[in-house]
Coordinates of C-alpha atoms (C1' of nucleotides) in Angstrom, one line a residue:
Chain A
M66 CA 0.5 -0.3 -0.1
P67 CA 1.8 3.6 -0.9
R68 CA 2.6 5.8 1.6
F69 CA 1.0 9.7 1.5
F70 CA 2.4 11.8 3.6
L71 CA 0.6 15.2 3.9
T72 CA 1.0 18.5 6.2
T73 CA -1.1 21.4 6.9
A74 CA 1.2 24.9 8.3
I75 CA 1.2 24.5 11.4
D76 CA -1.5 27.4 13.4
Y77 CA 0.1 30.1 15.4
A78 CA -1.3 30.0 18.7
N79 CA -1.9 33.7 19.6
G80 CA -5.6 33.5 18.5
E81 CA -8.5 31.6 18.3
P82 CA -9.4 29.4 15.2
H83 CA -11.2 31.3 12.3
L84 CA -12.7 30.4 9.0
G85 CA -9.2 30.9 7.3
H86 CA -7.7 28.2 9.7
A87 CA -10.7 25.9 8.8
L88 CA -10.7 26.4 5.0
E89 CA -7.0 24.7 5.4
K90 CA -7.7 21.8 7.8
I91 CA -10.8 21.0 5.8
G92 CA -9.2 21.1 2.2
A93 CA -6.5 18.5 3.9
D94 CA -8.8 16.6 5.3
A95 CA -11.0 16.3 2.1
I96 CA -7.5 15.6 0.1
A97 CA -6.1 12.8 3.3
R98 CA -9.7 11.3 3.2
L99 CA -10.2 10.8 -0.7
H100 CA -6.1 9.1 -0.6
R101 CA -7.4 6.8 2.3
Q102 CA -10.4 5.6 0.0
L103 CA -7.8 5.4 -3.0
G104 CA -5.6 2.9 -1.0
Y105 CA -3.0 5.1 0.6
D106 CA -2.0 4.8 3.9
V107 CA -2.3 8.4 4.8
H108 CA -0.5 10.2 7.5
L109 CA -2.2 13.9 7.9
L110 CA -0.3 16.1 10.4
I111 CA -1.6 19.0 11.7
G112 CA -0.6 21.0 15.1
M113 CA 0.4 24.4 16.8
D114 CA 3.5 26.9 16.7
E115 CA 3.3 28.2 19.8
H116 CA 6.6 30.3 20.3
G117 CA 7.9 33.2 19.2
Q118 CA 7.5 36.9 20.4
K119 CA 3.8 37.3 19.8
V120 CA 3.0 34.6 21.7
A121 CA 5.2 35.2 24.8
Q122 CA 3.6 39.0 24.7
T123 CA 0.1 38.0 24.2
A124 CA 0.5 35.7 27.3
E125 CA 2.0 38.6 29.2
K126 CA -1.3 40.7 28.7
Q127 CA -3.6 37.7 29.6
G128 CA -1.1 37.6 32.8
V129 CA -0.3 33.9 32.4
P130 CA 2.4 32.1 31.7
P131 CA 3.6 31.1 28.1
Q132 CA 2.9 27.5 28.7
Q133 CA -0.2 27.6 30.2
F134 CA -1.5 30.4 27.4
V135 CA -0.9 28.3 24.4
D136 CA -2.2 25.1 26.1
S137 CA -5.4 26.4 26.4
I138 CA -4.9 27.8 22.7
A139 CA -4.2 24.6 21.6
E140 CA -7.5 22.9 23.3
Q141 CA -9.3 25.7 21.7
F142 CA -7.6 24.4 18.4
Q143 CA -8.4 20.8 19.0
A144 CA -11.8 21.2 20.0
M145 CA -12.7 23.2 17.0
W146 CA -10.6 20.2 14.6
A147 CA -12.5 17.3 16.2
R148 CA -15.7 19.3 15.8
L149 CA -15.5 20.0 11.8
G150 CA -14.3 15.9 11.7
I151 CA -10.7 16.6 10.9
S152 CA -9.3 13.3 10.5
H153 CA -5.7 14.0 11.4
D154 CA -3.2 11.1 12.4
Q155 CA -1.1 13.2 14.4
F156 CA -1.2 16.6 16.2
I157 CA 2.0 18.5 17.0
R158 CA 2.8 21.1 19.2
T159 CA 6.0 23.0 19.1
T160 CA 6.2 23.3 22.9
A161 CA 6.6 19.5 22.7
P162 CA 9.7 17.8 24.6
A163 CA 10.1 15.6 21.4
H164 CA 10.0 18.4 19.0
K165 CA 12.3 20.9 20.8
A166 CA 14.9 17.5 21.2
A167 CA 14.4 17.0 17.3
V168 CA 14.8 20.9 16.5
T169 CA 17.9 21.0 18.1
R170 CA 19.1 17.3 16.6
L171 CA 18.3 18.9 13.1
I172 CA 20.5 22.2 13.8
E173 CA 23.0 19.9 15.1
Q174 CA 22.9 18.0 12.1
I175 CA 23.7 21.0 9.7
F176 CA 26.7 22.0 12.3
A177 CA 27.9 19.0 11.6
A178 CA 27.9 19.1 7.8
D179 CA 29.5 22.6 8.0
A180 CA 32.5 21.3 10.1
S181 CA 34.1 19.7 6.9
L182 CA 33.4 23.5 5.2
P183 CA 35.5 26.0 4.5
E184 CA 35.0 28.6 7.4
E185 CA 33.4 31.2 4.4
R186 CA 31.2 28.6 3.1
R187 CA 29.8 27.5 6.3
N188 CA 25.8 27.4 7.0
F189 CA 25.8 29.1 10.2
Y190 CA 28.1 31.7 11.7
E191 CA 27.9 34.8 13.8
R192 CA 27.3 38.0 12.6
S193 CA 26.0 41.5 13.9
Y194 CA 22.9 43.1 12.7
T195 CA 22.1 46.5 12.8
G196 CA 18.7 47.7 12.1
M197 CA 16.0 50.2 13.1
Y198 CA 14.0 48.7 16.0
C199 CA 10.6 49.9 17.2
V200 CA 10.2 49.5 20.6
G201 CA 6.1 49.7 20.2
C202 CA 6.4 46.8 17.9
E203 CA 9.4 45.2 19.4
S204 CA 10.9 44.4 16.2
F205 CA 13.4 45.6 13.7
K206 CA 11.9 47.4 10.6
Q207 CA 12.5 46.9 7.0
P208 CA 13.0 50.0 4.9
A209 CA 9.6 49.2 3.7
D210 CA 7.6 49.6 6.7
I211 CA 9.6 52.8 7.7
V212 CA 7.5 56.1 6.9
D213 CA 9.1 59.5 7.9
G214 CA 11.6 57.8 10.7
T215 CA 9.1 56.0 12.6
C216 CA 7.4 52.4 11.5
T217 CA 3.8 53.1 10.0
V218 CA 2.3 51.2 13.2
H219 CA 3.7 53.3 16.1
P220 CA 4.3 57.1 14.3
T221 CA 4.8 58.4 17.6
R222 CA 7.8 56.3 18.5
T223 CA 11.3 57.2 17.1
L224 CA 13.1 54.2 15.7
E225 CA 16.4 53.3 17.5
E226 CA 19.4 51.7 15.6
V227 CA 20.0 48.7 17.4
T228 CA 23.2 46.4 16.7
E229 CA 22.3 42.9 17.5
H230 CA 24.8 39.4 17.1
N231 CA 23.3 36.2 15.9
W232 CA 23.9 33.0 14.7
F233 CA 23.1 33.4 10.6
F234 CA 21.7 31.1 8.2
R235 CA 23.9 31.2 4.7
L236 CA 20.9 31.3 2.7
S237 CA 22.3 33.5 -0.1
A238 CA 24.6 29.9 -0.4
Y239 CA 21.1 28.3 -1.8
T240 CA 20.0 30.8 -4.5
A241 CA 21.6 28.4 -7.5
P242 CA 20.7 24.7 -5.7
L243 CA 16.6 26.5 -5.5
K244 CA 16.8 27.7 -9.0
A245 CA 18.3 24.3 -10.2
L246 CA 15.4 22.5 -8.2
F247 CA 12.6 24.4 -9.7
A248 CA 13.9 24.0 -12.8
A249 CA 14.1 20.0 -12.4
N250 CA 10.7 20.3 -10.9
P251 CA 8.7 23.1 -11.4
G252 CA 6.2 20.9 -10.1
F253 CA 7.8 21.2 -6.8
L254 CA 5.4 24.6 -5.5
E255 CA 1.8 24.7 -6.8
P256 CA 0.0 26.5 -8.2
E257 CA 2.1 28.2 -10.7
S258 CA 1.0 31.6 -10.0
R259 CA 2.9 31.2 -6.4
R260 CA 6.1 29.7 -7.7
N261 CA 6.3 32.5 -10.4
E262 CA 6.5 34.7 -6.9
I263 CA 9.2 32.3 -6.1
L264 CA 11.3 32.3 -9.1
Q265 CA 11.1 35.9 -9.0
L266 CA 12.6 36.0 -5.5
L267 CA 15.4 33.4 -6.6
E268 CA 16.2 35.9 -9.7
Q269 CA 17.0 38.8 -7.5
G270 CA 19.5 36.6 -5.1
L271 CA 18.5 35.7 -1.6
E272 CA 19.9 37.3 1.6
D273 CA 21.3 35.4 4.7
I274 CA 19.0 35.3 7.3
S275 CA 18.9 35.4 11.3
A276 CA 18.7 31.9 12.6
S277 CA 18.8 32.9 16.6
R278 CA 17.5 35.9 18.9
S279 CA 19.0 37.7 21.6
R280 CA 15.4 39.4 23.0
F281 CA 12.7 36.9 23.8
D282 CA 13.6 33.5 25.5
W283 CA 10.3 31.6 24.6
G284 CA 11.1 29.1 22.2
V285 CA 14.0 26.7 21.6
P286 CA 17.4 27.4 23.1
F287 CA 19.6 27.8 19.9
P288 CA 22.3 24.4 20.2
R289 CA 25.1 26.3 20.3
P290 CA 26.5 29.4 21.9
L291 CA 27.7 32.3 20.3
S292 CA 31.3 33.1 20.6
N293 CA 30.8 35.4 23.6
G294 CA 29.2 32.8 25.4
D295 CA 25.6 33.8 24.7
V296 CA 22.6 31.3 24.3
Q297 CA 20.2 32.8 22.1
T298 CA 16.8 31.4 21.4
T299 CA 16.2 29.9 17.9
Y300 CA 14.3 32.1 15.2
V301 CA 10.8 30.6 15.3
W302 CA 11.0 29.7 11.6
F303 CA 13.7 27.1 12.5
D304 CA 12.1 26.1 14.8
A305 CA 8.3 25.7 13.3
L306 CA 9.3 24.8 9.7
P307 CA 11.0 21.2 11.1
N308 CA 7.8 20.3 12.8
Y309 CA 7.4 18.2 9.7
W310 CA 10.5 16.3 10.2
T311 CA 10.2 16.3 13.9
A312 CA 6.9 14.7 13.9
R313 CA 8.2 11.0 13.5
F314 CA 10.7 11.2 16.7
F315 CA 7.3 11.3 18.5
P316 CA 6.6 8.2 20.5
G317 CA 4.5 5.8 18.6
F318 CA 5.0 7.1 15.2
D319 CA 6.5 5.0 12.4
A320 CA 6.8 4.5 8.9
R321 CA 3.7 6.5 8.3
A322 CA 5.1 9.8 9.3
A323 CA 8.6 8.9 7.6
W324 CA 10.6 12.0 6.2
P325 CA 10.0 13.0 3.4
A326 CA 6.5 14.1 3.0
D327 CA 4.9 13.9 0.1
L328 CA 2.5 17.2 0.3
H329 CA 2.6 20.4 2.2
V330 CA -0.7 22.2 2.3
I331 CA 0.2 25.7 3.1
G332 CA -1.5 29.3 2.6
K333 CA 0.1 31.5 -0.2
D334 CA 1.1 34.1 2.2
I335 CA 3.9 31.5 3.8
T336 CA 5.7 29.9 0.1
R337 CA 8.3 31.9 1.0
F338 CA 9.4 30.3 4.2
H339 CA 8.3 26.7 3.1
C340 CA 9.7 26.9 -0.9
V341 CA 12.9 29.0 0.2
I342 CA 13.8 28.6 3.6
W343 CA 13.0 25.2 4.2
P344 CA 14.4 23.6 1.6
A345 CA 17.7 25.3 1.9
M346 CA 17.4 24.0 5.7
L347 CA 16.8 20.7 4.3
M348 CA 19.7 20.6 2.0
A349 CA 22.1 22.0 4.3
A350 CA 21.4 19.2 6.8
G351 CA 21.7 16.7 3.9
E352 CA 18.0 15.4 4.1
P353 CA 15.4 14.8 1.2
L354 CA 13.2 17.5 0.4
P355 CA 9.4 16.9 0.2
A356 CA 7.7 16.0 -2.8
Q357 CA 5.1 19.1 -3.4
V358 CA 3.7 22.2 -1.8
W359 CA 0.5 23.3 -2.3
A360 CA -0.6 27.1 -1.6
H361 CA -4.4 27.3 -1.4
G362 CA -5.5 30.8 -1.5
F363 CA -8.0 32.8 0.8
I364 CA -11.3 33.2 1.8
S365 CA -12.6 36.6 2.1
L366 CA -15.8 38.2 3.6
G367 CA -17.7 40.6 2.7
G368 CA -15.0 41.9 0.2
E369 CA -12.0 41.9 3.0
R370 CA -9.3 39.8 3.4
F371 CA -10.0 37.5 6.1
S372 CA -8.4 38.6 9.7
K373 CA -8.8 38.7 13.2
S374 CA -11.4 41.9 12.7
A375 CA -13.1 40.0 10.1
G376 CA -13.4 37.5 12.5
V377 CA -15.4 39.2 15.0
K378 CA -18.3 38.9 12.1
L379 CA -18.4 35.5 11.5
T380 CA -17.3 33.0 14.4
L381 CA -16.8 29.6 13.1
G382 CA -19.3 28.3 15.2
E383 CA -22.4 30.2 13.7
A384 CA -21.3 29.2 10.7
I385 CA -21.2 25.5 11.3
D386 CA -24.6 25.6 13.1
R387 CA -26.7 26.9 10.4
Y388 CA -26.7 23.8 8.0
G389 CA -24.5 21.6 10.4
V390 CA -20.6 20.3 10.4
D391 CA -21.1 18.7 6.7
A392 CA -22.7 21.4 4.8
F393 CA -20.4 24.1 5.9
R394 CA -17.4 21.5 4.8
Y395 CA -19.5 20.9 1.3
Y396 CA -20.2 24.8 0.6
L397 CA -16.3 25.7 1.6
L398 CA -14.6 23.0 -0.4
R399 CA -17.3 23.8 -3.2
D400 CA -17.2 27.5 -3.8
V401 CA -13.4 28.0 -2.9
P402 CA -11.0 26.5 -5.7
F403 CA -7.9 25.4 -3.8
D404 CA -5.5 27.1 -6.1
A405 CA -7.5 30.7 -5.7
D406 CA -9.1 32.9 -3.3
G407 CA -12.9 32.5 -2.4
A408 CA -15.5 34.3 -1.0
F409 CA -17.8 33.3 2.2
S410 CA -21.4 34.7 1.9
W411 CA -24.2 34.3 3.8
E412 CA -26.3 34.1 0.7
R413 CA -24.2 32.1 -1.3
F414 CA -24.0 29.4 1.9
E415 CA -27.4 29.0 1.5
E416 CA -27.7 28.8 -2.3
V417 CA -25.3 26.4 -2.6
Y418 CA -27.3 24.4 0.7
N419 CA -30.7 24.4 -1.4
S420 CA -29.3 23.9 -4.7
D421 CA -26.7 21.3 -4.5
L422 CA -27.6 19.7 -1.0
A423 CA -31.3 19.7 -0.3
N424 CA -32.3 20.0 -4.3
T425 CA -30.1 18.0 -6.3
L426 CA -28.3 15.5 -4.1
G427 CA -31.3 14.9 -0.5
N428 CA -33.9 14.8 -3.3
L429 CA -32.4 12.4 -5.5
G430 CA -31.7 10.5 -2.5
S431 CA -35.7 10.3 -1.3
R432 CA -36.9 10.0 -4.8
S433 CA -35.0 7.1 -5.4
T434 CA -35.2 5.3 -1.9
A435 CA -38.8 6.1 -2.2
M436 CA -39.2 4.4 -5.6
I437 CA -37.6 1.1 -4.9
E438 CA -39.7 0.7 -1.4
K439 CA -42.8 1.4 -3.4
Y440 CA -42.4 -0.8 -6.5
R441 CA -39.5 -3.6 -5.4
A442 CA -40.5 -3.8 -1.6
G443 CA -37.2 -1.8 -0.8
V444 CA -34.8 -4.5 -2.7
V445 CA -32.3 -3.3 -4.7
P446 CA -32.7 -5.5 -7.9
G447 CA -30.1 -7.2 -8.5
C448 CA -28.9 -6.7 -12.8
S449 CA -26.3 -4.2 -14.1
P450 CA -27.4 -0.2 -14.1
D451 CA -27.9 1.6 -17.5
A452 CA -24.6 1.1 -19.4
E453 CA -24.6 4.3 -21.2
L454 CA -25.3 6.3 -17.9
F455 CA -22.6 4.6 -15.9
A456 CA -20.4 5.7 -19.0
A457 CA -21.1 8.9 -18.1
H458 CA -20.6 8.5 -14.6
E459 CA -17.0 6.8 -15.1
A460 CA -16.1 10.1 -17.2
S461 CA -16.9 11.9 -14.4
L462 CA -15.1 9.8 -11.7
A463 CA -12.3 9.9 -14.3
Q464 CA -12.3 13.9 -13.5
A465 CA -12.7 13.4 -9.9
R466 CA -10.0 11.3 -9.6
A467 CA -7.8 13.4 -11.7
A468 CA -8.2 16.5 -9.4
V469 CA -6.6 14.6 -6.4
D470 CA -4.6 11.6 -8.1
G471 CA -3.7 12.7 -11.2
A472 CA -3.0 15.9 -13.7
R473 CA -5.2 18.3 -11.7
R474 CA -4.1 17.7 -8.0
Y475 CA -4.9 18.8 -5.5
R476 CA -8.3 20.2 -6.6
P477 CA -11.5 19.0 -4.0
N478 CA -13.8 21.7 -5.4
E479 CA -13.2 19.6 -8.7
V480 CA -14.2 16.7 -6.9
V481 CA -17.2 18.0 -5.7
S482 CA -18.4 19.5 -9.1
A483 CA -18.0 15.8 -10.8
L484 CA -20.1 14.6 -8.2
M485 CA -23.0 17.0 -8.6
D486 CA -22.6 15.7 -12.5
V487 CA -23.3 12.6 -11.6
A488 CA -26.1 13.3 -9.1
R489 CA -27.6 15.9 -11.9
R490 CA -27.1 12.9 -14.8
T491 CA -29.2 11.0 -12.6
N492 CA -31.8 13.3 -12.1
E493 CA -32.2 13.9 -16.0
Y494 CA -32.2 9.9 -16.2
I495 CA -35.6 9.8 -13.7
Q496 CA -37.3 12.1 -15.8
R497 CA -36.3 10.3 -19.2
T498 CA -36.8 7.1 -18.0
Q499 CA -39.9 8.0 -16.0
P500 CA -40.1 4.6 -13.6
W501 CA -43.1 5.7 -12.3
V502 CA -45.1 5.1 -15.9
L503 CA -43.0 1.6 -15.7
A504 CA -44.4 0.6 -12.7
K505 CA -47.9 0.8 -13.8
D506 CA -47.5 -2.3 -16.2
P507 CA -46.0 -5.5 -14.9
A508 CA -44.5 -6.2 -18.9
N509 CA -42.1 -3.5 -18.2
A510 CA -40.6 -5.1 -14.9
A511 CA -37.0 -5.9 -16.3
A512 CA -37.0 -2.4 -17.6
L513 CA -38.0 -1.0 -14.4
D514 CA -35.5 -3.3 -12.3
T515 CA -32.6 -1.2 -15.0
V516 CA -34.0 2.0 -13.6
L517 CA -34.1 1.1 -10.3
A518 CA -30.5 -0.5 -10.2
T519 CA -29.2 2.9 -11.5
L520 CA -30.6 5.0 -9.1
A521 CA -29.0 3.0 -6.4
G522 CA -25.9 2.4 -8.2
S523 CA -25.4 6.3 -8.9
L524 CA -26.2 7.2 -5.2
A525 CA -24.0 4.6 -4.2
L526 CA -21.1 6.5 -6.3
C527 CA -22.2 9.9 -4.6
A528 CA -22.0 8.7 -1.0
A529 CA -18.7 7.0 -1.6
W530 CA -16.8 10.0 -3.4
L531 CA -18.1 12.6 -1.4
A532 CA -17.6 10.9 2.0
P533 CA -14.5 12.2 2.3
V534 CA -16.5 15.8 2.3
M535 CA -19.1 15.2 4.1
P536 CA -18.5 12.2 6.6
Q537 CA -21.2 12.3 8.6
K538 CA -24.0 12.9 5.8
M539 CA -22.8 10.6 3.7
Q540 CA -22.7 7.7 6.1
A541 CA -26.4 8.2 6.7
L542 CA -26.8 8.3 2.6
W543 CA -25.1 5.1 2.7
E544 CA -27.1 3.4 5.3
Q545 CA -30.5 4.5 3.8
L546 CA -29.1 2.8 0.7
G547 CA -28.8 -0.2 2.4
G548 CA -25.0 -0.4 2.3
P549 CA -22.8 -2.6 4.5
G550 CA -20.4 -1.1 7.1
D551 CA -18.9 2.4 6.9
V552 CA -18.9 4.5 3.5
T553 CA -15.5 6.3 5.0
A554 CA -13.7 2.4 4.4
V555 CA -14.9 2.0 0.7
R556 CA -12.7 1.9 -1.7
L557 CA -12.5 4.3 -4.6
D558 CA -10.8 2.7 -7.2
Q559 CA -12.9 -0.6 -7.1
P560 CA -16.2 -1.3 -8.6
I561 CA -19.0 -0.2 -6.7
S562 CA -22.4 -2.4 -6.6
A563 CA -26.0 -2.0 -4.9
G564 CA -27.4 -4.8 -5.9
D565 CA -29.2 -6.7 -3.4
W566 CA -29.4 -4.0 -0.6
T567 CA -32.2 -3.2 1.0
V568 CA -32.7 0.3 1.5
A569 CA -34.6 2.1 3.9
K570 CA -36.4 5.9 3.1
G571 CA -35.1 8.0 6.3
T572 CA -35.6 11.6 6.8
P573 CA -34.6 13.9 4.7
L574 CA -30.4 13.8 4.7
F575 CA -30.6 18.2 3.8
P576 CA -34.0 19.1 5.3
K577 CA -34.5 23.2 4.0
P578 CA -35.3 25.3 6.9
E579 CA -38.6 25.8 7.4
A580 CA -40.0 28.6 5.1
P581 CA -41.2 32.1 7.0
A582 CA -44.4 32.0 7.4
L583 CA -46.0 35.0 5.2
Chain B
rG482 C1' 7.9 51.7 -8.6
rG483 C1' 9.1 46.4 -10.0
rC484 C1' 7.0 41.5 -10.4
rU485 C1' 3.3 37.9 -11.2
rG486 C1' -2.1 36.3 -11.8
rG487 C1' -7.1 38.5 -13.2
rG488 C1' -11.3 41.5 -15.6
rU489 C1' -16.3 36.6 -20.2
rA490 C1' -24.4 36.0 -19.4
rG491 C1' -27.4 39.6 -13.1
rC492 C1' -24.0 36.2 -9.7
rU493 C1' -20.0 32.4 -9.4
rC494 C1' -16.8 31.0 -13.1
rA495 C1' -15.3 27.1 -17.7
rG496 C1' -12.9 28.1 -22.1
rC497 C1' -5.9 23.2 -24.0
rU498 C1' -0.9 25.1 -28.4
rG499 C1' -6.1 31.3 -32.4
rG500 C1' -11.1 29.2 -37.0
rU501 C1' -17.9 26.4 -38.6
rG502 C1' -22.8 29.1 -34.7
rA503 C1' -19.0 31.8 -27.0
rG504 C1' -20.0 27.7 -22.7
rA505 C1' -21.8 25.5 -17.4
rG506 C1' -24.4 26.3 -12.7
rC507 C1' -27.0 29.6 -9.9
rG508 C1' -30.7 32.7 -10.0
rC509 C1' -35.1 34.5 -13.4
rA510 C1' -39.0 33.6 -17.8
rC511 C1' -42.1 30.3 -19.5
rG512 C1' -44.0 24.9 -20.2
rA513 C1' -43.7 19.3 -18.8
rC514 C1' -44.2 15.6 -15.2
rU515 C1' -45.7 13.7 -10.5
rC516 C1' -41.6 9.0 -7.7
rA517 C1' -39.6 13.1 -4.8
rU518 C1' -37.7 17.6 0.4
rA519 C1' -43.5 22.9 -3.7
rA520 C1' -38.5 18.9 -5.2
rU521 C1' -37.6 17.6 -10.7
rC522 C1' -37.2 17.7 -16.1
rG523 C1' -37.2 20.6 -21.0
rU524 C1' -36.7 25.7 -23.5
rG525 C1' -35.1 30.4 -23.1
rA526 C1' -33.5 35.0 -21.8
rG527 C1' -29.3 37.2 -27.0
rG528 C1' -23.1 39.2 -22.7
rU529 C1' -19.2 45.0 -27.8
rC530 C1' -15.4 38.1 -23.7
rG531 C1' -12.0 45.6 -19.4
rA532 C1' -11.0 49.5 -23.3
rG533 C1' -8.3 50.9 -27.8
rG534 C1' -4.5 49.9 -31.5
rG535 C1' -1.7 45.7 -34.4
rU536 C1' -0.4 40.5 -36.3
rU537 C1' -3.5 37.4 -39.2
rC538 C1' -7.7 34.9 -44.8
rG539 C1' -9.6 34.9 -39.3
rA540 C1' -8.7 36.0 -32.5
rU541 C1' -11.9 36.1 -26.1
rC542 C1' -7.6 33.2 -26.7
rC543 C1' -0.6 36.3 -30.3
rC544 C1' 1.8 41.6 -29.6
rC545 C1' 1.4 46.9 -27.8
rU546 C1' -0.9 50.9 -24.9
rC547 C1' -4.1 52.2 -21.2
rC548 C1' -8.0 51.4 -17.1
rC549 C1' -9.6 48.4 -13.0
rC550 C1' -9.0 44.4 -9.2
rA551 C1' -5.8 40.6 -6.1
rG552 C1' -0.9 38.8 -4.8
rC553 C1' 4.5 39.0 -3.6
rU554 C1' 8.5 42.9 -3.4
rA555 C1' 11.8 38.8 2.6
rC556 C1' 13.8 38.2 9.4
rC557 C1' 5.4 39.7 13.3
rA558 C1' 4.0 34.5 11.9

RNA sequence: GGCUGGGUAGCUCAGCUGGUGAGAGCGCACGACUCAUAAUCGUGAGGUCGAGGGUUCGAUCCCCUCCCCAGCUACCA
């Protein structure tokens, strides 16, 4: 069984989970579930990035120790992922001892490689950095952030010129190797628009970056002291990025988490870190690179990019409560292409729920199970389904598969649309064959058998293929059809037959909200 | 400023390397049907394919200029 190891970005522990976090997890979860049902041995890794200055500051403002603070944030995130049905195999936290030890190990691995290099080529070296420091932000400012001698956030504070002595990482040495990587394997970063940004960056040439910090200590101590004896704190990205690599050093993890990963699912705002710094670190350490990075887009709200302030207008809880978890997952995956941005709106959510879920799919389930009960006492005829219709279905399934495990990967929204094609096509088929007319004349029994078998078979396909998107609702549909066991265990790469199942029409899968009284 | 991507029916978007009548879903209008969650099916509505110019026998798709939107332009993450 081939292995598929995918990760999401670890979420920064300085606030509550919001729609943007959810989009990434739901997308990665759908990809993971689809791969499981396609026969892969999947390992989905998610987690929290809990170090760094902002976390320490936020904890201080709330008057709690940082560890206690991140513990409560991590709890909130995990509760949300459970509620959303995220099927991760591992939840990593960068404050875990196993992670911290492994980060040290990776950095030491780079130092070990440096031992055989001449000094001017070593990856880690000490250097003084002089920059404009804003006391308000407690961080150095780049020229672009400085207007009239002050930072844009704190115009009343004067910037101070501060010199800091740090460990540096020779990122500049990786300009050429990274260019070679993209030349040999353009697909390392998808989609293409994001790749172009990185290629442009490489064209400009990379600058070295600091790998340690002196101004705060909420992090992993940098493994080697400076020549003056000071022990600094590892720069957060040298702590956060390695989580993908450190996951396998946790107790109980084995080959499924073996490095390298097959896929990093990240937001488009952090491609630079995952496609430049991270591969450079791995090259320095002599480690293999992940197979692919997928940068998804963002979801906006009311025309504005999603952020904490926008989160005030929309909490995940109310979005989930509107039509249920599965409908929320469906809406996000259906309406936000995984390679571009999308917009959230209640109007659109309602439209998608009514049209796709209630009318097209839910009603197809209702009418099909009703007819099988009415005309065949609930038993699905054992004959073959309509060959022509199923040939068309097969074409849709091929598209769905290509969208997740082929030329178009990874686009769960295309899987969703391919399966809606199946449902729509089946509704047309019903209208065309008119089973209620066939049922009136016993001479048409064989034809009616074929129609009913086709309906059950088509619905079984929908249930199995949409289970990765809507696990609970599709399990309910599967049970109404009389399918055996757990729908999430159904293999998508093998034939699915509903012959001889016993259906039981239940309550509507996607009930429409009560119409307002006029 | 530089770079990248985009501007196609009311809405969300497809349209591979240029070629007979520019498409889908939703919404809308009309019609059909009754198995079904007043659901479904069919038909239609005719959008200067951002603007202007160019190349070509012919361009939504190629080139140039301009306008508008989004993103990136590196150590907060």
